[in-house]
Short mmCIF file of C-alpha atoms in Angstrom, two decimals:
data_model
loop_
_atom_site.label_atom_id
_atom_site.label_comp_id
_atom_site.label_asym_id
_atom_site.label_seq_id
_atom_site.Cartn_x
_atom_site.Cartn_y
_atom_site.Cartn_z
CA UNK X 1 -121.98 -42.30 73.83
CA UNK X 2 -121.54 -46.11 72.59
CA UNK X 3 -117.31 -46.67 71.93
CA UNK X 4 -116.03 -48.62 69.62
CA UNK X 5 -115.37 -51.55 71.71
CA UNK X 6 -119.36 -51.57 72.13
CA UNK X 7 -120.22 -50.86 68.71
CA UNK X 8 -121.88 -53.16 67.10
CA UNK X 9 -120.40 -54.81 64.32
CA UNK X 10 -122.10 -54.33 60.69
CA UNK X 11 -123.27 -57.77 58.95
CA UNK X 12 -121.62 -58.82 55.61
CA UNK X 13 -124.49 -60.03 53.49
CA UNK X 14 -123.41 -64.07 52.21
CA UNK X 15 -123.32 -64.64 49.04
CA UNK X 16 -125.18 -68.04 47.59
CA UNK X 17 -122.96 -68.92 44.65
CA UNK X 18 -124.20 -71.58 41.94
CA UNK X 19 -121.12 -72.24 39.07
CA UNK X 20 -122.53 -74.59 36.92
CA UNK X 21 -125.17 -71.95 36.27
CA UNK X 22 -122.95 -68.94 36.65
CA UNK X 23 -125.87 -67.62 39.42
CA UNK X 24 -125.49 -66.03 42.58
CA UNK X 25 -127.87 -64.12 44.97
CA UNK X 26 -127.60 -63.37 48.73
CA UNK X 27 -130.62 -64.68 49.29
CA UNK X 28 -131.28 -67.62 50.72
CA UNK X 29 -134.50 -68.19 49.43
CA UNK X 30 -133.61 -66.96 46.11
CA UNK X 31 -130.63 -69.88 45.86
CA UNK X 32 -133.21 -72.87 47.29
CA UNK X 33 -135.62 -71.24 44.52
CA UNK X 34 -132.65 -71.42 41.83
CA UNK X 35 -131.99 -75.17 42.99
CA UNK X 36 -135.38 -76.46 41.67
CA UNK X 37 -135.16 -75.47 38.25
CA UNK X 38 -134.75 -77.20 35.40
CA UNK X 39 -131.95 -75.53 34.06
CA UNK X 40 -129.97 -75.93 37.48
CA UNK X 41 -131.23 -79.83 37.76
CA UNK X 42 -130.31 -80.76 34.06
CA UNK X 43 -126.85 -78.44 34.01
CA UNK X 44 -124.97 -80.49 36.93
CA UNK X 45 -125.30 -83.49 38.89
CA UNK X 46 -123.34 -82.99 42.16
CA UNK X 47 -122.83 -78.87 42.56
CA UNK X 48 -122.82 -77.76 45.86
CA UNK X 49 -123.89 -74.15 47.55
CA UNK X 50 -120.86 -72.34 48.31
CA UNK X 51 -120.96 -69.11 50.45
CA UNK X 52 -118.58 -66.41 50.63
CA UNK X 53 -117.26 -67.98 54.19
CA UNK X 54 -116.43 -70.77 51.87
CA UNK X 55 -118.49 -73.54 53.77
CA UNK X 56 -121.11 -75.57 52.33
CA UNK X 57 -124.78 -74.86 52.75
CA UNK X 58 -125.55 -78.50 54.17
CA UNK X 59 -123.72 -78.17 57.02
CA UNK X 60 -125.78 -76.62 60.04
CA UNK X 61 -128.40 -74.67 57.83
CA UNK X 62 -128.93 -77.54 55.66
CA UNK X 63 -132.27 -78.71 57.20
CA UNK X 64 -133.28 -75.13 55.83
CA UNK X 65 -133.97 -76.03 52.67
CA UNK X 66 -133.46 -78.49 49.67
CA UNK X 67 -129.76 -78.75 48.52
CA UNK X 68 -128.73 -80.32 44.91
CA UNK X 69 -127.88 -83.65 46.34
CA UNK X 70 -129.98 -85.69 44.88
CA UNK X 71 -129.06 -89.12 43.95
CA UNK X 72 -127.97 -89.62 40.26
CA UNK X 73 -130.54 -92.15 39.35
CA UNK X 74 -133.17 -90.27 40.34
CA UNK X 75 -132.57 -87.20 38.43
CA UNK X 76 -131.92 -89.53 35.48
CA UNK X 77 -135.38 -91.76 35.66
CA UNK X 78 -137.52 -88.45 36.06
CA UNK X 79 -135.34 -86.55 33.26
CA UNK X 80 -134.08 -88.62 30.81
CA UNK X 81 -130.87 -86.76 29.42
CA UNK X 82 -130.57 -87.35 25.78
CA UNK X 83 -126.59 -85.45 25.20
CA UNK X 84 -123.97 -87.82 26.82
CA UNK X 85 -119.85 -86.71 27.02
CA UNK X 86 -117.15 -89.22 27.00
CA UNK X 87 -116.67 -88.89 30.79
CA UNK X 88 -120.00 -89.66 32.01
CA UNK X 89 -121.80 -86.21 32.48
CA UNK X 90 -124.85 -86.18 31.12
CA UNK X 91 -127.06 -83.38 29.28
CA UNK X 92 -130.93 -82.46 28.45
CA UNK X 93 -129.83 -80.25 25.86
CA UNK X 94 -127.25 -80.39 23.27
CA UNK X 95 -125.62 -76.59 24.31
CA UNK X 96 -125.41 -78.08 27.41
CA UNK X 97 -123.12 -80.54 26.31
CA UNK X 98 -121.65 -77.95 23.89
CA UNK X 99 -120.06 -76.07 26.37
CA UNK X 100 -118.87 -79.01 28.54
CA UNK X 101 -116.78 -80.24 25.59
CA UNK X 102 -114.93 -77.05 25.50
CA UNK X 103 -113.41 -77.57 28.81
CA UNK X 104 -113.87 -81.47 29.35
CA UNK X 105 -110.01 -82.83 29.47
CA UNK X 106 -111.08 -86.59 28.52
CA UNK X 107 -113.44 -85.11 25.60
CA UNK X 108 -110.10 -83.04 23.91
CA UNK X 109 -108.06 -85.54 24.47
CA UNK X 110 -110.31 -88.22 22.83
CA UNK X 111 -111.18 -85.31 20.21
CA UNK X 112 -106.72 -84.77 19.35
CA UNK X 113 -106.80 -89.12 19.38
CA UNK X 114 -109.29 -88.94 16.44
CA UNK X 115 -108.07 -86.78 14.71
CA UNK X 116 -104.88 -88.28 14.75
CA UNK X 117 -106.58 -91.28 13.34
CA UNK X 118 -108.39 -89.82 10.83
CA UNK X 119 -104.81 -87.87 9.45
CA UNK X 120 -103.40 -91.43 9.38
CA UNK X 121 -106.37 -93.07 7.52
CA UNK X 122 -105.93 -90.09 5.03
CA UNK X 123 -102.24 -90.57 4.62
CA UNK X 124 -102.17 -94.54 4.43
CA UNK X 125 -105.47 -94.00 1.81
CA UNK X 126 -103.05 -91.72 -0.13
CA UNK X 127 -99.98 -94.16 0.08
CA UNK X 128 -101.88 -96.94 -0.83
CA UNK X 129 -103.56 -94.87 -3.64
CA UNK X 130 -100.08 -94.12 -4.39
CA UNK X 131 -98.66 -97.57 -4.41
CA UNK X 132 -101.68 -98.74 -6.96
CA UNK X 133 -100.52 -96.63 -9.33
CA UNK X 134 -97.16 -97.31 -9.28
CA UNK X 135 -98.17 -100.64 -9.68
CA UNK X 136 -100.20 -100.09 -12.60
CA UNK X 137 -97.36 -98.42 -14.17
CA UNK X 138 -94.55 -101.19 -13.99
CA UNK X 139 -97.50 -103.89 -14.46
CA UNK X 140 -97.29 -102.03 -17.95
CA UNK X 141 -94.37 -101.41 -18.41
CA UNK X 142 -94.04 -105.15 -18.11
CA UNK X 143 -96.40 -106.54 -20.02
CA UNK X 144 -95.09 -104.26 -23.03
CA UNK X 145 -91.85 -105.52 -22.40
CA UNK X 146 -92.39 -109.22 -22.82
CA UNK X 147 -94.88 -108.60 -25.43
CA UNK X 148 -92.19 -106.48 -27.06
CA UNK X 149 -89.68 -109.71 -26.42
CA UNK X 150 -92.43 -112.08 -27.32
CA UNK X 151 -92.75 -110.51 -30.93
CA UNK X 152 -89.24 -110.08 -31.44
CA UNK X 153 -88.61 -113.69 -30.65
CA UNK X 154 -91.54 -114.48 -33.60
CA UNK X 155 -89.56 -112.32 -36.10
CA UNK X 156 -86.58 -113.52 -34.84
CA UNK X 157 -88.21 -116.88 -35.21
CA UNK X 158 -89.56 -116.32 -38.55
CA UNK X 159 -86.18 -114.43 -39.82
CA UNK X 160 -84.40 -117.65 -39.29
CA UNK X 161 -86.99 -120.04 -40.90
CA UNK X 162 -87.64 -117.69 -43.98
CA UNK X 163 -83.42 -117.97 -44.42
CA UNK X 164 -83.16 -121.43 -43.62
CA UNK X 165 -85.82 -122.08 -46.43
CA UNK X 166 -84.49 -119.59 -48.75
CA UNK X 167 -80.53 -120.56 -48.39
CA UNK X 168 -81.27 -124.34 -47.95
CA UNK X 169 -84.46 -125.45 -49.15
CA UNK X 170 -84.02 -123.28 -51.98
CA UNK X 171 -80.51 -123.59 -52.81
CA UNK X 172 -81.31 -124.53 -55.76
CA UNK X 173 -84.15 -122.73 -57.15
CA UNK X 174 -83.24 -120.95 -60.17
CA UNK X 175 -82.42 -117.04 -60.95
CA UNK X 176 -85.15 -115.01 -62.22
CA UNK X 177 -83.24 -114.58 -65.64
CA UNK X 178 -82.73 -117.95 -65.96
CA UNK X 179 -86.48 -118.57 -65.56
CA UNK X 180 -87.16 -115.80 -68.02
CA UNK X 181 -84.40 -117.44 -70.49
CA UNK X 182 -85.95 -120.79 -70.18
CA UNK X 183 -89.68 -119.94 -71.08
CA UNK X 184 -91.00 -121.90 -73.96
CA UNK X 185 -93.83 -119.69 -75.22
CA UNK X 186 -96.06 -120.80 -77.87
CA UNK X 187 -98.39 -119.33 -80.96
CA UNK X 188 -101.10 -120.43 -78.28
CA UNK X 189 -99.94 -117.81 -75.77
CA UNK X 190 -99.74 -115.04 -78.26
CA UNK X 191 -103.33 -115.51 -79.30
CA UNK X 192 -105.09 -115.88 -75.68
CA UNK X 193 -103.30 -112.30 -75.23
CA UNK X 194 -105.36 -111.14 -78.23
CA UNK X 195 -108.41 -112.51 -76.61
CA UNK X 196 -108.04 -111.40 -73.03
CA UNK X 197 -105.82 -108.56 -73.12
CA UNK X 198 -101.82 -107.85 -72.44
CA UNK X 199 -102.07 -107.64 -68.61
CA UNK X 200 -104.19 -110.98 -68.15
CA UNK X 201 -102.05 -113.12 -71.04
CA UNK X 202 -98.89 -112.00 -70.24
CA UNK X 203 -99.62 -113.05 -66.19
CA UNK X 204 -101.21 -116.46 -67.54
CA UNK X 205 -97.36 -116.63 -69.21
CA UNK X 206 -95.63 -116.56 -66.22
CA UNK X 207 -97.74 -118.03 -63.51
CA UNK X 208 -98.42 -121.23 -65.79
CA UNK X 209 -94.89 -121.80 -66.23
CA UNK X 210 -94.22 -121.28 -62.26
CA UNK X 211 -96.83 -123.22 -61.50
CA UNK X 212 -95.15 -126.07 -63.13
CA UNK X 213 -91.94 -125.85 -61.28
CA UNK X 214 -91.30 -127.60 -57.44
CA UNK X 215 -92.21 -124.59 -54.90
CA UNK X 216 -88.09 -125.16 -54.07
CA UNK X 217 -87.15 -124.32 -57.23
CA UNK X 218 -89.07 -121.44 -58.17
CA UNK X 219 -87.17 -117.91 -58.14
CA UNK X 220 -89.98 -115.51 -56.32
CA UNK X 221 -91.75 -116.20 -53.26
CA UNK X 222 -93.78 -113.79 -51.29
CA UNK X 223 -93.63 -113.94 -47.61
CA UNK X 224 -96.42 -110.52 -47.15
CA UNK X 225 -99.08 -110.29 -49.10
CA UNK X 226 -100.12 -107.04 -47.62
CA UNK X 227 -97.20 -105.66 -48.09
CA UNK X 228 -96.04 -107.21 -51.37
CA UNK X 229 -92.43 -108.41 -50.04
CA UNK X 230 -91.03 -110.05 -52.27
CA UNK X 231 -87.55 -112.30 -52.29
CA UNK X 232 -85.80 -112.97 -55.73
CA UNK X 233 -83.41 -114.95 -56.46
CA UNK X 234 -80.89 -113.43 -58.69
CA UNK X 235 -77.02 -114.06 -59.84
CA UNK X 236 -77.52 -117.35 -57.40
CA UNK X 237 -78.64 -115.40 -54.21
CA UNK X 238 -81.88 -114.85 -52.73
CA UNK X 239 -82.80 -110.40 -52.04
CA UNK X 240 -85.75 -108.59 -51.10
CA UNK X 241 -87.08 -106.95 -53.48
CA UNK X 242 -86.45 -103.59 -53.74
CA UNK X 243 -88.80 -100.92 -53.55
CA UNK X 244 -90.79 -100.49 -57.25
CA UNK X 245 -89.79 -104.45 -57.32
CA UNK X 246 -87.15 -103.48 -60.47
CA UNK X 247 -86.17 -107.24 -61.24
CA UNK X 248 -89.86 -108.08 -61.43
CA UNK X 249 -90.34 -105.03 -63.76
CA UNK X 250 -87.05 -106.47 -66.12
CA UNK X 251 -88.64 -109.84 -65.77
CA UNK X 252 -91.87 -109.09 -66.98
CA UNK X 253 -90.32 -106.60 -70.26
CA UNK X 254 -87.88 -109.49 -70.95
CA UNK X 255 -90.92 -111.90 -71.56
CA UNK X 256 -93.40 -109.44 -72.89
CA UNK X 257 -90.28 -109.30 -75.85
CA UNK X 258 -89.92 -112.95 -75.95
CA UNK X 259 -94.38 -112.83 -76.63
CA UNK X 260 -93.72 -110.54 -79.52
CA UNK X 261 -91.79 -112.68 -81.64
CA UNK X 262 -94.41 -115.33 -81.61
CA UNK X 263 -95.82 -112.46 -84.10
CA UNK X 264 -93.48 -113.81 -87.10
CA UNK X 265 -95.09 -117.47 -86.13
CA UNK X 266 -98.38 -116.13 -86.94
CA UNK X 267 -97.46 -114.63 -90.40
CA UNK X 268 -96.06 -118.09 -91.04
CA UNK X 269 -99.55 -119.85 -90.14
CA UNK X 270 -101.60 -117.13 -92.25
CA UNK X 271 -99.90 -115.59 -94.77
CA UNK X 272 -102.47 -113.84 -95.53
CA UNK X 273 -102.59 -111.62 -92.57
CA UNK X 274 -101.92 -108.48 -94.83
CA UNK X 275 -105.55 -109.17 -96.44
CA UNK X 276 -107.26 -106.19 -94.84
CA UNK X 277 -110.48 -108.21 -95.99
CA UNK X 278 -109.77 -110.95 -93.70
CA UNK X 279 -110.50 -111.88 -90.47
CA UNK X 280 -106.78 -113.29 -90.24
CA UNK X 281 -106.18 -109.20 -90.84
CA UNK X 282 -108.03 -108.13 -87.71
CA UNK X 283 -106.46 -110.74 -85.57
CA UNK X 284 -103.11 -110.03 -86.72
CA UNK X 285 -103.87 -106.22 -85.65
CA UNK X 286 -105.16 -107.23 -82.63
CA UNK X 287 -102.91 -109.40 -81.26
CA UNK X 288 -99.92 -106.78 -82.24
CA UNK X 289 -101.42 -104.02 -80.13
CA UNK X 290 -101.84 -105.99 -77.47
CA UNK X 291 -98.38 -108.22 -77.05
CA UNK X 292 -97.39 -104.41 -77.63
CA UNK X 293 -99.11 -103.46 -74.32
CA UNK X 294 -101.90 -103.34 -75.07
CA UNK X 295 -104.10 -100.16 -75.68
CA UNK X 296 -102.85 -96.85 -73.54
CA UNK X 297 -99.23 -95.91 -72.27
CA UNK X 298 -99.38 -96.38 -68.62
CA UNK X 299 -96.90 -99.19 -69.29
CA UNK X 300 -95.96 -98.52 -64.77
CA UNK X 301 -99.79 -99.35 -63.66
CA UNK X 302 -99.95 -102.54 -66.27
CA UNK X 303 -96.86 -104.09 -64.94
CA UNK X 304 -98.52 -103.31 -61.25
CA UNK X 305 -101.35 -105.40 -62.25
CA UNK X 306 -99.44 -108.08 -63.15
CA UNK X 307 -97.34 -108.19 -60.20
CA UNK X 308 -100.21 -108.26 -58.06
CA UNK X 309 -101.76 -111.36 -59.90
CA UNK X 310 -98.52 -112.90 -59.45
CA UNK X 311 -97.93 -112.29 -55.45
CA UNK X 312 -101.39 -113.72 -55.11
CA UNK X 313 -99.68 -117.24 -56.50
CA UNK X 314 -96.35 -117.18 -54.95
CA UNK X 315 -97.10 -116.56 -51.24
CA UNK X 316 -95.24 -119.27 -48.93
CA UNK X 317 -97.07 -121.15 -46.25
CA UNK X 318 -96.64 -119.50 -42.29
CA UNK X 319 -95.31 -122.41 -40.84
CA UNK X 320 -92.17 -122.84 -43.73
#
């Protein structure tokens, strides 16, 4: 009967672990086979064979077989590895590499560093982005205030000139009324009416007679065209006009009378204007309709007309 003491002891199989590869066999042949492959000789540079004793395979079975310590030039002038990491280790294939990033300390902490980065390239892009606009903005805002300044300054500008020629220049020009009162119409002026009607004579009237006066002295001036703004100079001060221009309007009615009366002249010349007969008849006719008004009522539009034609005549020079 064998006792314990002489029993012999039962073998525990080693185990030929690989963990790059995540292989393990407990065979030794197996392992050495394992260590020639590609896949083991492209996954890792410097592995070793650990057993389950925890003692390297190159110690006293090493001249055995072929470990994996093979220099690193060699294994990277007969296999080129095309997937490089950060900290050196080198791959044939990029899921190689893949999976070394995911628990590679220098690649995450490279990986957090650029991503870092890349939040602060965002966020300065943004501010600066930011900043342009706002920029923008008050560059506006600027500009419209001195052009706002710049054209107040001009009408403040031209405000001042237009009463410094008005009250001093033109101290002396005379009231509208006074210019009316003053008109010296002749027989002549009645019968150009009759030939070129009530709106056209009647402005001949009164822009021949301004005409005549110094620009100082006149009693209308126009300083917009456009616009028709008119300044008249009335109980010895210069106004705007007021809208519908209403001493204008008088004007023109007051001198339109004055035309009529040159009527009685012409019955003096021909007496025999009541000849229906005559030629004399159908002048007389004529030129009574028209230093009337001429044909129509629109009495409003006729005086616009001549209003117009006047402006045209009376506008003052930009640079008064």
């Amino acid at each position: 009967m064998i006792t314990n003491d002489n029993e012999k002891c039962r073998k525990v199989p080693k185990i030929f672990l690989c963990d790059s590869c995540d292989y393990k066999t407990s065979q030794k042949s197996h392992y050495v086979k394992h260590l020639q492959t590609d896949k083991h000789k492209f996954g890792t540079n410097d592995n070793k064979m650990i057993t389950n004793d925890n003692k390297s395979a190159e110690s006293a079975e090493s001249a055995e077989f072929v470990t994996d310590k093979q220099p690193k030039h060699d294994l990277f002038r007969d296999n080129p590895l095309s997937f490089t990491c950060c900290c050196g280790h080198a791959y044939k294939f990029n899921s190689g590499l893949s999976r070394h990033k995911l628990k590679c300390s220098q690649f995450l902490h490279k990986e957090a560093s650029n991503n870092t980065d890349k939040e602060l390239i965002l966020s300065l892009i943004k501010e600066n982005s930011e900043l342009k606009t706002m920029m923008l903005d008050t560059q506006a805002k600027v500009l419209g205030v001195l052009e706002n300044g710049t054209h107040n300054t001009n009408c403040n500008n031209k405000t001042f000139n237009l009463q410094f020629f008005l009250n001093d220049t033109c101290k002396d020009a005379m009231n509208i009324m006074d210019f009316v009162n003053n008109l010296q119409l002749q027989l002549s002026d009645l019968e150009k009416m009759g030939e070129i009607g009530y709106v056209n004579g009647l402005s001949n009237i009164i822009l021949k007679n301004l005409k005549d006066m110094d620009v100082a002295s006149r009693p209308i001036h126009c300083t917009d065209a456009k616009r028709e703004i008119l300044y008249v100079k009335d109980e010895d001060k210069w106004d705007k006009e007021a809208n519908g221009n209403p001493k204008m309007r008088t004007a023109i009615k007051h001198i339109a009378h004055k035309n009529t009366k040159l009527l009685n002249d012409f019955k003096d010349k021909h007496p025999n204007y009541k000849d229906s007969s005559s030629k004399i008849s159908d002048v007389y006719n004529k030129l009574m309709i028209e230093s009337m008004g001429g044909k129509g009522d629109n009495d409003l539009e006729k005086e616009n007309k001549i209003i117009k034609k006047i402006i045209k005549e009376v506008i003052l020079e930009k640079d008064i």
